[in-house]
Amino acid sequence: MLDSQYRQFHSVFLSDLHVGWGRVSEEPLLDFLGRLRTKQLYLVGDILEWMYRPNGWIDDSIKRFMAKLNQLACSGTEITWLSGNHDQSIYSTPQMDKVCQLGSQIRFQTHHKYMTQDGREFLLVHGDIYDHLMGRDVTVKQR
């Protein structure tokens, strides 16, 4: 994966991790997060694999992932989680409370205005909000 020269950043953006799917290389991801030093971490949708979990259970891989996120948050990393179509249903289920408890210091949003250090602005969004099949509300919901 990435060697140590790529471990310190101002901002890091990750998307489509699908943690909990069973086909994700969990150990390299957890190793990367364990070594990562960044001021801001943006999780840009499809972070958990919730779409194929009708009962919404939270397995050990999700718990380990959330523990790594909490370690980053406790070390000073600001974490913003933008919803994607695979983790969309989590926002309308009781499981959201469980995920929020596991990641109590994480901001959950549908989109985010990101400002670079030199003042440029970018919109961060998982593109599914524009998919006519998803029919999602793009109002920023802060938890």
Coordinates of C-alpha atoms in Angstrom, one line a residue:
M1 CA 0.0 0.0 0.0
L2 CA 1.2 3.5 0.7
D3 CA 4.6 3.9 2.3
S4 CA 5.4 6.2 5.2
Q5 CA 6.1 9.2 3.1
Y6 CA 2.4 9.4 2.4
R7 CA 1.2 9.3 6.0
Q8 CA 1.0 13.0 7.0
F9 CA -1.5 15.4 5.4
H10 CA -3.7 18.4 6.0
S11 CA -6.8 16.7 4.5
V12 CA -7.5 13.1 3.4
F13 CA -10.5 12.0 1.3
L14 CA -11.7 8.4 1.3
S15 CA -14.7 6.9 -0.5
D16 CA -16.3 3.6 -1.3
L17 CA -14.7 1.6 1.5
H18 CA -17.8 -0.6 1.9
V19 CA -16.6 -1.8 5.3
G20 CA -18.6 -4.8 6.5
W21 CA -19.2 -6.2 3.0
G22 CA -16.9 -9.1 3.6
R23 CA -14.9 -8.5 0.4
V24 CA -13.0 -5.5 1.8
S25 CA -9.3 -5.8 2.6
E26 CA -9.9 -4.8 6.2
E27 CA -6.4 -5.1 7.6
P28 CA -4.6 -2.8 5.1
L29 CA -7.3 -0.2 5.6
L30 CA -7.0 -0.4 9.4
D31 CA -3.2 -0.3 9.1
F32 CA -3.5 2.8 6.9
L33 CA -5.8 4.5 9.4
G34 CA -3.6 3.5 12.3
R35 CA -0.6 5.2 10.7
L36 CA -2.4 8.2 9.2
R37 CA -1.8 11.7 10.6
T38 CA -4.1 14.3 9.2
K39 CA -5.9 17.4 10.4
Q40 CA -9.1 16.5 8.5
L41 CA -10.5 13.2 7.3
Y42 CA -13.4 13.2 4.9
L43 CA -15.3 10.0 4.3
V44 CA -17.1 10.6 1.0
G45 CA -19.8 8.0 0.9
D46 CA -20.3 4.3 0.7
I47 CA -18.2 3.9 3.8
L48 CA -20.2 1.1 5.4
E49 CA -21.9 -1.6 3.4
W50 CA -25.4 -1.1 4.6
M51 CA -27.4 -1.7 1.4
Y52 CA -27.2 -5.4 1.6
R53 CA -27.9 -5.6 5.3
P54 CA -31.7 -5.5 5.7
N55 CA -31.5 -6.3 9.4
G56 CA -28.7 -3.6 9.8
W57 CA -26.5 -5.6 12.1
I58 CA -23.1 -4.1 13.1
D59 CA -20.4 -6.7 12.8
D60 CA -16.8 -6.8 14.2
S61 CA -15.3 -5.3 11.1
I62 CA -17.5 -2.2 11.5
K63 CA -16.7 -2.0 15.2
R64 CA -12.9 -2.2 14.4
F65 CA -13.2 0.5 11.7
M66 CA -15.2 2.8 14.0
A67 CA -12.6 2.3 16.8
K68 CA -9.9 3.4 14.4
L69 CA -11.9 6.5 13.5
N70 CA -12.3 7.3 17.2
Q71 CA -8.6 6.9 17.7
L72 CA -8.0 9.4 15.0
A73 CA -10.6 11.8 16.4
C74 CA -9.1 11.5 19.9
S75 CA -5.7 12.4 18.4
G76 CA -7.1 15.6 16.9
T77 CA -8.4 14.6 13.5
E78 CA -11.6 16.3 12.5
I79 CA -13.8 13.6 10.7
T80 CA -16.7 14.4 8.4
W81 CA -18.7 11.5 7.0
L82 CA -20.8 12.2 3.9
S83 CA -23.5 9.7 3.1
G84 CA -23.5 7.6 0.0
N85 CA -26.1 5.3 -1.6
H86 CA -24.8 2.2 0.1
D87 CA -24.9 3.7 3.6
Q88 CA -28.0 5.9 2.9
S89 CA -30.4 3.6 4.7
I90 CA -28.4 3.9 7.9
Y91 CA -29.7 7.5 8.2
S92 CA -33.3 6.2 8.6
T93 CA -32.8 3.3 10.9
P94 CA -32.1 2.9 14.6
Q95 CA -28.7 1.7 13.6
M96 CA -27.6 5.3 13.1
D97 CA -27.7 5.8 16.8
K98 CA -25.4 2.8 17.2
V99 CA -23.0 4.1 14.6
C100 CA -23.1 7.6 16.2
Q101 CA -22.2 6.0 19.5
L102 CA -19.3 4.2 17.9
G103 CA -18.2 7.4 16.2
S104 CA -19.3 10.0 18.7
Q105 CA -16.9 12.7 17.4
I106 CA -17.8 12.4 13.7
R107 CA -19.9 14.9 11.8
F108 CA -22.5 13.2 9.6
Q109 CA -23.6 15.2 6.5
T110 CA -25.0 14.7 3.0
H111 CA -22.5 17.2 1.5
H112 CA -19.9 19.6 2.7
K113 CA -18.2 22.8 1.5
Y114 CA -14.5 22.3 1.7
M115 CA -12.1 25.3 1.8
T116 CA -8.5 24.8 1.0
Q117 CA -5.7 26.6 2.9
D118 CA -5.4 29.1 0.1
G119 CA -9.2 29.9 0.2
R120 CA -10.5 27.9 -2.7
E121 CA -13.9 26.2 -2.1
F122 CA -14.9 22.7 -3.3
L123 CA -18.2 20.9 -2.9
L124 CA -17.7 17.4 -1.4
V125 CA -20.5 15.0 -2.2
H126 CA -21.1 11.4 -3.1
G127 CA -22.6 11.8 -6.5
D128 CA -25.6 9.5 -5.9
I129 CA -27.6 12.5 -4.6
Y130 CA -28.1 13.5 -8.2
D131 CA -29.2 10.0 -9.2
H132 CA -33.0 10.0 -10.0
L133 CA -33.2 6.5 -8.5
M134 CA -32.0 7.6 -5.0
G135 CA -34.3 10.7 -4.7
R136 CA -32.3 12.0 -1.7
D137 CA -32.7 15.2 0.1
V138 CA -29.5 17.2 -0.1
T139 CA -30.1 19.3 3.0
V140 CA -27.1 19.1 5.3
K141 CA -28.1 17.2 8.4
Q142 CA -25.8 17.7 11.3
R143 CA -25.8 15.0 14.0

